[in-house]
Short mmCIF file of C-alpha atoms and ligand atoms in Angstrom, two decimals:
data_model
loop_
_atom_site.label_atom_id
_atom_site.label_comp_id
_atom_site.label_asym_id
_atom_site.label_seq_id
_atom_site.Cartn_x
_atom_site.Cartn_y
_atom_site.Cartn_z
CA UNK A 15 109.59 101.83 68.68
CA UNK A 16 106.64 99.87 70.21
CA UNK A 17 103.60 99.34 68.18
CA UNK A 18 100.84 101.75 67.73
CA UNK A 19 97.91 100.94 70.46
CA UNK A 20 94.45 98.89 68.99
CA UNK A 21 92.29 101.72 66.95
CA UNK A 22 89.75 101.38 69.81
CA UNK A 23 92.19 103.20 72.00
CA UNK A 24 92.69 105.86 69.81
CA UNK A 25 91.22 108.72 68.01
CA UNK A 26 91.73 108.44 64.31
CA UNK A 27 88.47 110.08 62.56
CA UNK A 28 89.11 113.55 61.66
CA UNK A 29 85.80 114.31 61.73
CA UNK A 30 85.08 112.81 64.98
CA UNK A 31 87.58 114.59 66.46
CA UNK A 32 86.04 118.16 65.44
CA UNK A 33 82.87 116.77 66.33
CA UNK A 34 84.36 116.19 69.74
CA UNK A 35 85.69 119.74 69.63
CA UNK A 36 82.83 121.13 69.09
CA UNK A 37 80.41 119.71 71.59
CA UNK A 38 83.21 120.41 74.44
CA UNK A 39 83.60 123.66 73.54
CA UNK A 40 80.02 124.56 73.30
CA UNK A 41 79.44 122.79 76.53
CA UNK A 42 82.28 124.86 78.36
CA UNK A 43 80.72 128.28 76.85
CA UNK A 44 77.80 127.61 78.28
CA UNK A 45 78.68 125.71 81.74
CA UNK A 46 82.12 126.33 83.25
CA UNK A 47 82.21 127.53 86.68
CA UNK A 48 83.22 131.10 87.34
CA UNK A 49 86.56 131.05 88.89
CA UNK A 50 88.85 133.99 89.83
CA UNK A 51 91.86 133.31 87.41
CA UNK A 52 89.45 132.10 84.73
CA UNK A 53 87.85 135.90 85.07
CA UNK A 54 91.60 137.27 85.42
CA UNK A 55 92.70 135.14 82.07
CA UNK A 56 89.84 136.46 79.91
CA UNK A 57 90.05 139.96 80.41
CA UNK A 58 93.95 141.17 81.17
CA UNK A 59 94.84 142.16 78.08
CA UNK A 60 98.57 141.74 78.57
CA UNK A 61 99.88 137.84 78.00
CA UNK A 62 102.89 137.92 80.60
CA UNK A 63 100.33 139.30 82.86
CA UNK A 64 97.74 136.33 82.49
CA UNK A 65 100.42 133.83 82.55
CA UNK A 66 101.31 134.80 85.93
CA UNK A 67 97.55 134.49 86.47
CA UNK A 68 97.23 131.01 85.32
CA UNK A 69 100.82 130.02 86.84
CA UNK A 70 99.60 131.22 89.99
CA UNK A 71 96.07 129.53 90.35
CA UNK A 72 98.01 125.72 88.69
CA UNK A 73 100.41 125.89 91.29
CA UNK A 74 98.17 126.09 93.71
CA UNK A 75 95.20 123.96 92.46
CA UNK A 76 97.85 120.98 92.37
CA UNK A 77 97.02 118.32 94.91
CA UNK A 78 94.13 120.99 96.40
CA UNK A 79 90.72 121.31 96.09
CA UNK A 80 89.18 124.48 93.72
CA UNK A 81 86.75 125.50 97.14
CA UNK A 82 90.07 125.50 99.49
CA UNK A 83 92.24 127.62 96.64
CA UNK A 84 90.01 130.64 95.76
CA UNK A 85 90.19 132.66 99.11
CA UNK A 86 94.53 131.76 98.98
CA UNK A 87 94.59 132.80 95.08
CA UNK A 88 92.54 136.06 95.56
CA UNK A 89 94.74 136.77 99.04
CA UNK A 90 98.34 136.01 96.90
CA UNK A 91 97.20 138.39 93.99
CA UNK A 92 95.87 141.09 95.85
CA UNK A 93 99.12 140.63 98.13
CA UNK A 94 101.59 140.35 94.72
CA UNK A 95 99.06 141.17 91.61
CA UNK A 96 102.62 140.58 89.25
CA UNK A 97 105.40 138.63 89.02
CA UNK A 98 107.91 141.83 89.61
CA UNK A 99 105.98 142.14 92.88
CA UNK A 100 106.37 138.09 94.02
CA UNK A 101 110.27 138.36 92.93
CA UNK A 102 110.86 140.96 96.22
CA UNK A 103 109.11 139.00 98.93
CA UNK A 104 110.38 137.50 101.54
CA UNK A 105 109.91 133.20 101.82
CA UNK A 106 108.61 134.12 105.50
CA UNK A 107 105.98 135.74 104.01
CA UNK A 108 105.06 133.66 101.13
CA UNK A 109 104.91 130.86 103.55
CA UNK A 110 102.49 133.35 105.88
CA UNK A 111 100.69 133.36 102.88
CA UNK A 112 100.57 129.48 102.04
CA UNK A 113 100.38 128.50 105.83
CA UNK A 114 97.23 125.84 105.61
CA UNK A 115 97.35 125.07 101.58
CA UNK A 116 99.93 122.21 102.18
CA UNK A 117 102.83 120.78 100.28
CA UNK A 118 104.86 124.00 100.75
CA UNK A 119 107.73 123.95 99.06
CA UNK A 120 105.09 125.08 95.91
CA UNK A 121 104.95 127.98 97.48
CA UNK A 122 108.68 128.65 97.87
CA UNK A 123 109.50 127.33 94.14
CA UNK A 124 107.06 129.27 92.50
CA UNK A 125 108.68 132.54 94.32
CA UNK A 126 112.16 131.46 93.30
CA UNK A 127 111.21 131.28 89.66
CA UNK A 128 109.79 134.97 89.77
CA UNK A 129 113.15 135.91 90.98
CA UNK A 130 115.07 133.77 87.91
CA UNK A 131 112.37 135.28 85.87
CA UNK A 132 113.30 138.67 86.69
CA UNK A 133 116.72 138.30 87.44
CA UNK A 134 118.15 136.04 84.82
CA UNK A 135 115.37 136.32 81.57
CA UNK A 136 114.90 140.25 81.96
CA UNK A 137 111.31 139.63 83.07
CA UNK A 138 109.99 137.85 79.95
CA UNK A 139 108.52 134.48 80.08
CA UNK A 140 108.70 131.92 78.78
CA UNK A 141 106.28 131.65 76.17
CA UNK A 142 106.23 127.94 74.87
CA UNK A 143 105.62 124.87 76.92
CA UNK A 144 108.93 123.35 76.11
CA UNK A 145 111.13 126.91 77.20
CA UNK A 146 108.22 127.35 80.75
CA UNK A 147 109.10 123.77 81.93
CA UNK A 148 112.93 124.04 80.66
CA UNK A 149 113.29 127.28 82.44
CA UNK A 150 111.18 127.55 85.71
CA UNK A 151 111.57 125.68 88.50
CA UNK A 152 108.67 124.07 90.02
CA UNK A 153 106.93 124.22 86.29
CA UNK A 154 106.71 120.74 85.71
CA UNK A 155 104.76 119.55 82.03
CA UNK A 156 101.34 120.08 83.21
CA UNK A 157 101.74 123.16 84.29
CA UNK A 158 103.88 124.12 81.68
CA UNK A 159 101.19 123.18 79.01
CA UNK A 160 98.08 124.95 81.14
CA UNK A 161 99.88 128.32 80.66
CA UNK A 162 101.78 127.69 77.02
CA UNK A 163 97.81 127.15 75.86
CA UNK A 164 95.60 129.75 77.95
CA UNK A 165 97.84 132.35 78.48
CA UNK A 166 99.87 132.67 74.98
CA UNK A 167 97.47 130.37 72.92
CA UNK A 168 100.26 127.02 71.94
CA UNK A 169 98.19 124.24 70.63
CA UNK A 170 99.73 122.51 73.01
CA UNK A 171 97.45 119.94 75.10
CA UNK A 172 97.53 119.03 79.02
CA UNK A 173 97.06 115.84 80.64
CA UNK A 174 96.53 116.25 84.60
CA UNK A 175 94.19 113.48 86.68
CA UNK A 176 91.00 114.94 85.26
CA UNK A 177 92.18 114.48 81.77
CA UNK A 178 93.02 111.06 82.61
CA UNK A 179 90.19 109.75 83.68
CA UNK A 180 87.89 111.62 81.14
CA UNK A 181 90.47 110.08 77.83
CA UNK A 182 90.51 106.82 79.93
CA UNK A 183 87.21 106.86 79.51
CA UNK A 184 86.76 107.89 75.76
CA UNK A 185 88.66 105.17 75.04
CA UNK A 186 88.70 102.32 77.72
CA UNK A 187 92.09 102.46 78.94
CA UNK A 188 92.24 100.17 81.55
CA UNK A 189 96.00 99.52 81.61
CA UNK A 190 97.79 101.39 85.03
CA UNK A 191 97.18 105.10 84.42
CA UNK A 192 99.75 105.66 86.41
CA UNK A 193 102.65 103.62 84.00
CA UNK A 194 105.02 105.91 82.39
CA UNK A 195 104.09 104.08 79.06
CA UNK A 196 100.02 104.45 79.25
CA UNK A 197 100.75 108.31 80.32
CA UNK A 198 102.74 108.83 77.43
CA UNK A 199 100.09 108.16 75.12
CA UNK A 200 97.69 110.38 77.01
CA UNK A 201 100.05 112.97 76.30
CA UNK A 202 100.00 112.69 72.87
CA UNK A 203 96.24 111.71 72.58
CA UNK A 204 96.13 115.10 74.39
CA UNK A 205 97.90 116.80 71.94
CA UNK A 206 96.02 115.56 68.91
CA UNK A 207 92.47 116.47 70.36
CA UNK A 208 93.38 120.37 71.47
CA UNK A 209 91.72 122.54 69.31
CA UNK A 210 93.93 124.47 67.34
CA UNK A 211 92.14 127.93 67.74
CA UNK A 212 91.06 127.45 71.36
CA UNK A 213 93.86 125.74 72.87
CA UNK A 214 93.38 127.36 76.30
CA UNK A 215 89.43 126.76 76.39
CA UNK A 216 89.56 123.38 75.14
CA UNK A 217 92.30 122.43 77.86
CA UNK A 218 90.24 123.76 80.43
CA UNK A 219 86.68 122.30 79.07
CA UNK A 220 88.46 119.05 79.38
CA UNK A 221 89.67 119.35 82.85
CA UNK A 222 86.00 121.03 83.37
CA UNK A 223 84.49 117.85 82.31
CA UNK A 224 86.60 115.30 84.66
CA UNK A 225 86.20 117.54 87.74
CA UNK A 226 81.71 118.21 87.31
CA UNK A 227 80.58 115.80 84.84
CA UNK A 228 83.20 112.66 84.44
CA UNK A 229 84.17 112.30 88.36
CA UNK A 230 85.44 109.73 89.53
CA UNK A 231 82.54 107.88 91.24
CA UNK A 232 79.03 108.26 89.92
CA UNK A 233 80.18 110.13 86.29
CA UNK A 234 76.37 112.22 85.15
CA UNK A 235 76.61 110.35 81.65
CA UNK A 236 72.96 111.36 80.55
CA UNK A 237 74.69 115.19 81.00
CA UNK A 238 77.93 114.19 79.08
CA UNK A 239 78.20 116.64 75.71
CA UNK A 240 80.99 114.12 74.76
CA UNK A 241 78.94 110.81 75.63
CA UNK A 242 78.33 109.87 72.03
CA UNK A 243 82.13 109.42 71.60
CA UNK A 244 82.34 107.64 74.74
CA UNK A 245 83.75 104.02 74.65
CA UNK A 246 83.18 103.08 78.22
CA UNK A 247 79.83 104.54 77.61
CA UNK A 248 79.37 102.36 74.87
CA UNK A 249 80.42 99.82 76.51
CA UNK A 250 78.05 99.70 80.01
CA UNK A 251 75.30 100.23 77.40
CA UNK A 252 75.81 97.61 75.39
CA UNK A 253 77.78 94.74 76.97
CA UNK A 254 81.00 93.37 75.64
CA UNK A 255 80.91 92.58 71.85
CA UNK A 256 81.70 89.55 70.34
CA UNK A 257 85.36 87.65 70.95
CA UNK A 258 86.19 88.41 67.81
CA UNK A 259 89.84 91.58 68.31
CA UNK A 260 87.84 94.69 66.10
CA UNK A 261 87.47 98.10 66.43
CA UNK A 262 85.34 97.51 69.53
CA UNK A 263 87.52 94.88 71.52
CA UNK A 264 91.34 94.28 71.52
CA UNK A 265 90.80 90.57 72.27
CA UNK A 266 92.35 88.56 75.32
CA UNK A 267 95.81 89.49 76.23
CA UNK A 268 98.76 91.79 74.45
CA UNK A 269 97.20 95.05 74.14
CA UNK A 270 99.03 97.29 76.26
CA UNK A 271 96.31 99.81 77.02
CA UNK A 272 93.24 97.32 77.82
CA UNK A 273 92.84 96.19 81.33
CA UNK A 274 95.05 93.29 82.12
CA UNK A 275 93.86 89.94 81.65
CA UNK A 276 93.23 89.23 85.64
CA UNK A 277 91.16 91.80 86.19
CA UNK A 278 88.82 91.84 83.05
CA UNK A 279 86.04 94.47 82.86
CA UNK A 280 83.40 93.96 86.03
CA UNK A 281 80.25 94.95 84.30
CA UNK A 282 78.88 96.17 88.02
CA UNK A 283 81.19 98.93 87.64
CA UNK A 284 80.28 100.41 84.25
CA UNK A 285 82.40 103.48 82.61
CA UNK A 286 84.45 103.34 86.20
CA UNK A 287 86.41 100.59 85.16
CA UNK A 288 88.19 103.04 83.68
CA UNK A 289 90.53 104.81 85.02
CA UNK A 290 92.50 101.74 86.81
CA UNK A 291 96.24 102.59 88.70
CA UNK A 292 98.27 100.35 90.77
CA UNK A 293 97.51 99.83 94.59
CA UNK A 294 98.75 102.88 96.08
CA UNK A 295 102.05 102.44 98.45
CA UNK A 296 100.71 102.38 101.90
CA UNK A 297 101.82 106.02 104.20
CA UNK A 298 104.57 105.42 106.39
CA UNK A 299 103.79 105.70 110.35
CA UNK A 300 105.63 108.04 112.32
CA UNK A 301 105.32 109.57 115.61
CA UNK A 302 106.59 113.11 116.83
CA UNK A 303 106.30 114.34 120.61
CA UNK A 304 105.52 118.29 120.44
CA UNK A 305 105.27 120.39 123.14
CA UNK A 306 103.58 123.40 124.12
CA UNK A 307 105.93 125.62 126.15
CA UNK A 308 103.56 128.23 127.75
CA UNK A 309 105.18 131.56 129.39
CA UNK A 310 102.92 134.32 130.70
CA UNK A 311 104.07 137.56 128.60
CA UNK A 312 105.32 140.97 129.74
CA UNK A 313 101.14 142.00 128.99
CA UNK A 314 100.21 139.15 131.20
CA UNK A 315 99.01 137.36 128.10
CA UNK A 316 99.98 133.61 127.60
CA UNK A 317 102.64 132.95 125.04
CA UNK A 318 103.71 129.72 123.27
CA UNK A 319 107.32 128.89 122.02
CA UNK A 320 107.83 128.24 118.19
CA UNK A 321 110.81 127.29 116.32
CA UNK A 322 111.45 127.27 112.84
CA UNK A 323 112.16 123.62 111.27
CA UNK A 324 115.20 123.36 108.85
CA UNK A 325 114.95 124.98 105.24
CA UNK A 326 115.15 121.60 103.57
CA UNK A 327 112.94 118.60 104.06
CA UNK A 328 109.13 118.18 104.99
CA UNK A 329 108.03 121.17 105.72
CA UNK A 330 110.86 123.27 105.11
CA UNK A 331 110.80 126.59 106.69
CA UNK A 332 107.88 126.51 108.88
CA UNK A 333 107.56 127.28 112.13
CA UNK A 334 105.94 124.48 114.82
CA UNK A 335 105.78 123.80 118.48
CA UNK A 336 109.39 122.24 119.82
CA UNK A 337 108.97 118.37 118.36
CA UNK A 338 111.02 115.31 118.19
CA UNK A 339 110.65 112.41 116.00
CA UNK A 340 110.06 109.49 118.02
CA UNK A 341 111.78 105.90 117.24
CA UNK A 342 109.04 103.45 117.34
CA UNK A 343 107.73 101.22 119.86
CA UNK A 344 109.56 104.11 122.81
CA UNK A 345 107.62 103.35 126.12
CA UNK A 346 105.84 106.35 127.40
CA UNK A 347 108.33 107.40 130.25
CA UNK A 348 111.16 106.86 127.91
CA UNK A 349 108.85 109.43 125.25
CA UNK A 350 108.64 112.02 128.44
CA UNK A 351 112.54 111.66 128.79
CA UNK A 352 113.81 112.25 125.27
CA UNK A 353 111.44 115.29 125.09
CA UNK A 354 112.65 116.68 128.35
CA UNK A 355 116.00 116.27 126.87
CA UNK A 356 115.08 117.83 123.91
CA UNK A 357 113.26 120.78 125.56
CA UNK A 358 116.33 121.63 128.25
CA UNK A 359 118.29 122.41 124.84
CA UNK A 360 115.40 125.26 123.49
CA UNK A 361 114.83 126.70 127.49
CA UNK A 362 118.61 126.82 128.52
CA UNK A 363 117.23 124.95 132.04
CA UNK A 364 116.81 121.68 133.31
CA UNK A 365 113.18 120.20 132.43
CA UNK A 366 111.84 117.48 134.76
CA UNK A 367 110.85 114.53 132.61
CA UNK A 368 107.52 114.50 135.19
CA UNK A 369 106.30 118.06 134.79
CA UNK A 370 105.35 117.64 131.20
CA UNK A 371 101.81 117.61 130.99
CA UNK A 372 100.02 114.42 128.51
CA UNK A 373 97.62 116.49 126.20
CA UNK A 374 96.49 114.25 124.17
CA UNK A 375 97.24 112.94 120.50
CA UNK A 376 96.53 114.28 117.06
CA UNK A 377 96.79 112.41 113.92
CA UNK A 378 97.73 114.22 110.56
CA UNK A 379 98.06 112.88 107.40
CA UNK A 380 100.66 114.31 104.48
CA UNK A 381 100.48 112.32 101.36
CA UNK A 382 102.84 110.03 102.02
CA UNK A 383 103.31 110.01 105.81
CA UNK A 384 100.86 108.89 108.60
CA UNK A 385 102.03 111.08 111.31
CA UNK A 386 100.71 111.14 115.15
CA UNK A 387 101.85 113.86 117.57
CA UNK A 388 102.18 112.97 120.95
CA UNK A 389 101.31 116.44 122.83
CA UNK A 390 102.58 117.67 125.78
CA UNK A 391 102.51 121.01 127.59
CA UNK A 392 104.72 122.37 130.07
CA UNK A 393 103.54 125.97 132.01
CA UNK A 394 107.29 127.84 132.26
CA UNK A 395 108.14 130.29 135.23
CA UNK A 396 110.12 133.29 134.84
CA UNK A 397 112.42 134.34 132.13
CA UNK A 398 113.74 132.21 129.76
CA UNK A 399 116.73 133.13 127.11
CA UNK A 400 116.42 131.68 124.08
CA UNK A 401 119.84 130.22 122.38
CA UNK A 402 120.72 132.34 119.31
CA UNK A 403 122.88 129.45 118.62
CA UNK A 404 119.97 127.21 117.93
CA UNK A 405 117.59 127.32 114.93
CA UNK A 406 115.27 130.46 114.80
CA UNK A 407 112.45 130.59 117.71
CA UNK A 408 110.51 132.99 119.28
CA UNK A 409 107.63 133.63 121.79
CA UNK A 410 104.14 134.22 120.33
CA UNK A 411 100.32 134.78 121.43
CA UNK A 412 97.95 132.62 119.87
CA UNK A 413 96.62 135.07 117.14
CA UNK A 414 100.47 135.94 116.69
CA UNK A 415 100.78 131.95 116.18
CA UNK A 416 97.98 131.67 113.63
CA UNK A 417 99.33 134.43 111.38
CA UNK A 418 102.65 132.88 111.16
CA UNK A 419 104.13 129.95 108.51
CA UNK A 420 102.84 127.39 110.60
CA UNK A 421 101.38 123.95 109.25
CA UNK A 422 98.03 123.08 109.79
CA UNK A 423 99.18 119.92 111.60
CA UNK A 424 100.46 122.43 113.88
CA UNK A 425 97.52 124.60 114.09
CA UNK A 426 95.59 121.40 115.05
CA UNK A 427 98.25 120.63 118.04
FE1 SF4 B 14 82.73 110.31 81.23
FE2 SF4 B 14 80.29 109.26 81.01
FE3 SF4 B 14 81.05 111.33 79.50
FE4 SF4 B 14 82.06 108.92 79.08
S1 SF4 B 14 79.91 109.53 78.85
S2 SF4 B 14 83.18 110.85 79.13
S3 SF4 B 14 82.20 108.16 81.15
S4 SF4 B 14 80.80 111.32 81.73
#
C-alpha cells in the first residue's frame, strides 16, 4: 500500500473539519445561484423523481457551461418531465433535442439507461453510488455520487474539476491533478469532508465554491468562507516557511502530492499554483470538404441535402451536409475531384469537378480534434432520386435544417 500523504495534504482535525462544514454550508444557504434542477431537487417530494432531476442537469452540465445548459435542461424536462417518458423517445429526437450542446453520445446514453431502467430494474433506481455507476450506462463516478448524495441523501462525496481545484487548494496539491494516483486521494479526501446530514448541499456548496469564488484565474479570496483553512492561502500570505519538512512544508523531493521538484512554487502566481496537470495533448488537424447541394423545392423554396452520419463514431447519428474527410496535404483540384466523386454517389448523376462552387472555410473545434471544413456549394437542376441504398438523407429548408440533429459545426457551414 503506498504511504499515507504529508499531514499538510490532508485533513486530520476533527474539529476543523466541522468547522469547514459549517462555514460552507452557511455560505451556500445564503449564496448559491438559483438554478432550475437545484429548484426541481428541493421541492419534488418523490426521490426517483429528483434523481432523474439531478441525472438530467449532470449529464448535461459535463464539459458545458451552466448559462448554455438551462434553456436545454428546462426544454428536455418540459419535453420528458420523467424517466418513463425519456424511455419511449425516439434517438432522432433526443438528438433534436441535444443538437448544439455537443459531445452527443450523452445524450443518446442517458436515453438508453431510462430504457434499462425501465425495462430491466422495473423502474427503480438505483439508489447508492456504487449500484447508479454499476448499473447505468453513461453514469460514470461523478455523476454517480452527485445523485447517490442530493437526490437519496448517501454521504457519499464528489470530486469533479471544481472540487479539484478548490481541495487542491485547501491543501497545496501541486502534483498532476490529472494522475490517477493524486485523483484517488481527492476521492477519498472528498469523502471524509461530506457532511454526513447534508450530503447533497455540501457536494454542491463545494462545486459552488470552485465555479464563483475559487475559479481558476483570479480566485475572490477576501470572499472565501473557507479561506481560514486555506493552505495555498496561507501560503501567498505568508511566504514559504522554513526548510525544515513540518506540518507546513513537505521538504524537497518524495512527497507525492507537492509540486515536483522542477517546477517549485512561483510566488507570482499565489493560490494558482495549485491546481497543476500535465501539458494537455495537442488536437489533431483534420480537414473535411462539405457541400451544400441546393435544389429549388416543389414550393419554389430552396432546399439543402442532408445525410445522416453513421450511428457509431464522432458524432454518431447526426445529420450534416454531404462531407468527406480529406487526406492531408490534397491539392485543391484534387479536393474538388474527390468531392465530385463523392457527391455523384448521393445525386445518382455525374458532378463536374468545376461546377462546385469555393465557399469558403470554417474552423470548428471538438475537444480533441481541430477540424476545418472546406465548403463548397453546388445549385442542382431538376429532380434528383435519392439512393435508398445509401445512408439516410433527405431534402430540407433552412428552418427544416435548424430543427433537425444537426451539429453546430454544421449549423456554422
Ligand atoms: Fe480558493 Fe482562495 Fe478560498 Fe483558498 S482562500 S479555497 S484559494 S478562494
Amino acid at each position: 500500500a503506498p504511504a499515507p500523504p504529508p499531514a499538510q495534504h490532508l485533513f486530520s482535525d476533527p474539529a476543523e473539519i466541522e468547522a469547514l462544514r459549517g462555514s460552507l454550508l452557511a455560505w451556500y444557504d445564503k449564496c448559491k445561484r438559483d438554478l432550475p434542477w437545484r429548484a426541481l431537487a428541493a421541492t419534488e417530494p418523490d426521490a426517483d423523481r429528483r434523481a432523474y432531476a439531478v441525472w438530467v442537469s449532470e449529464i448535461m452540465l459535463q464539459q458545458t457551461q451552466v448559462a448554455t445548459v438551462i434553456d436545454y435542461y428546462n426544454r428536455w424536462m418540459q419535453k420528458w418531465p420523467t424517466l418513463q417518458a425519456l424511455a419511449q423517445a425516439s434517438l432522432e429526437e433526443v438528438n433534436e433535442l441535444w443538437a448544439g450542446l455537443g459531445y452527443y453520445s450523452r445524450g443518446k446514453r442517458l436515453q438508453e439507461a431510462a430504457r434499462k431502467v425501465v425495462s430491466e430494474l422495473a423502474g427503480q433506481m438505483p439508489r447508492t453510488a456504487e449500484d447508479l455507476q454499476k448499473l447505468l450506462p453513461g453514469v460514470g463516478r461523478y455523476t454517480a455520487g452527485a445523485i447517490a448524495s442530493i437526490s437519496y441523501g448517501q454521504a457519499t462525496g464528489v470530486v469533479d474539476g471544481n472540487v479539484i481545484r478548490v481541495l487542491c487548494r485547501l491543501r497545496c496539491i501541486g502534483a498532476d491533478s490529472s494522475s490517477p494516483a493524486v485523483i484517488e486521494r481527492l476521492w477519498d479526501m472528498a469523502n471524509a469532508l461530506v457532511d454526513r446530514s447534508r450530503p447533497g448541499d455540501f457536494n454542491q456548496a463545494l462545486m459552488e465554491l470552485g465555479a464563483t469564488v475559487c475559479v481558476p484565474k483570479a480566485p475572490l479570496c477576501g470572499e472565501c468562507p473557507v479561506k481560514q483553512h486555506c493552505r495555498a492561502r496561507r501560503r501567498k500570505l505568508f511566504g514559504k516557511p522554513a526548510p525544515v519538512p513540518d506540518v507546513e512544508d513537505c521538504g524537497a523531493g518524495g512527497c507525492p502530492l507537492c509540486p515536483p521538484a522542477a517546477e517549485p512554487w512561483d510566488s507570482s502566481l499565489g493560490v494558482t499554483n495549485f491546481p497543476r496537470k500535465a501539458a494537455k495533448k495537442q488536437p489533431r488537424a483534420a480537414r473535411t470538404a462539405t457541400c451544400v447541394l441546393e435544389r429549388r423545392g416543389c414550393h419554389g423554396a430552396p432546399e439543402y441535402l442532408i445525410v445522416q452520419r453513421p450511428s457509431s463514431g464522432l458524432l454518431a447519428g447526426l445529420w450534416e451536409f454531404p462531407s468527406l474527410p480529406l487526406a492531408q496535404g490534397l491539392q485543391e483540384e484534387k479536393q474538388r475531384e474527390v468531392l465530385a466523386d463523392h457527391l455523384r454517389a448521393w445525386t445518382g448523376r455525374p458532378v463536374v469537378a468545376g461546377g462546385l462552387r469555393f465557399i469558403g472555410e470554417v474552423v470548428h473545434i471538438f475537444s480533441h480534434i481541430h477540424q476545418t471544413y472546406v465548403v463548397y456549394s453546388l445549385p442542382l437542376d431538376g429532380d434528383v432520386t435519392l439512393d435508398p441504398a445509401l445512408s439516410p438523407s433527405r431534402w430540407v429548408t433552412e428552418k427544416e435544417f435548424h430543427a433537425s440533429a444537426v451539429s453546430t459545426a454544421m449549423k456554422k457551414v
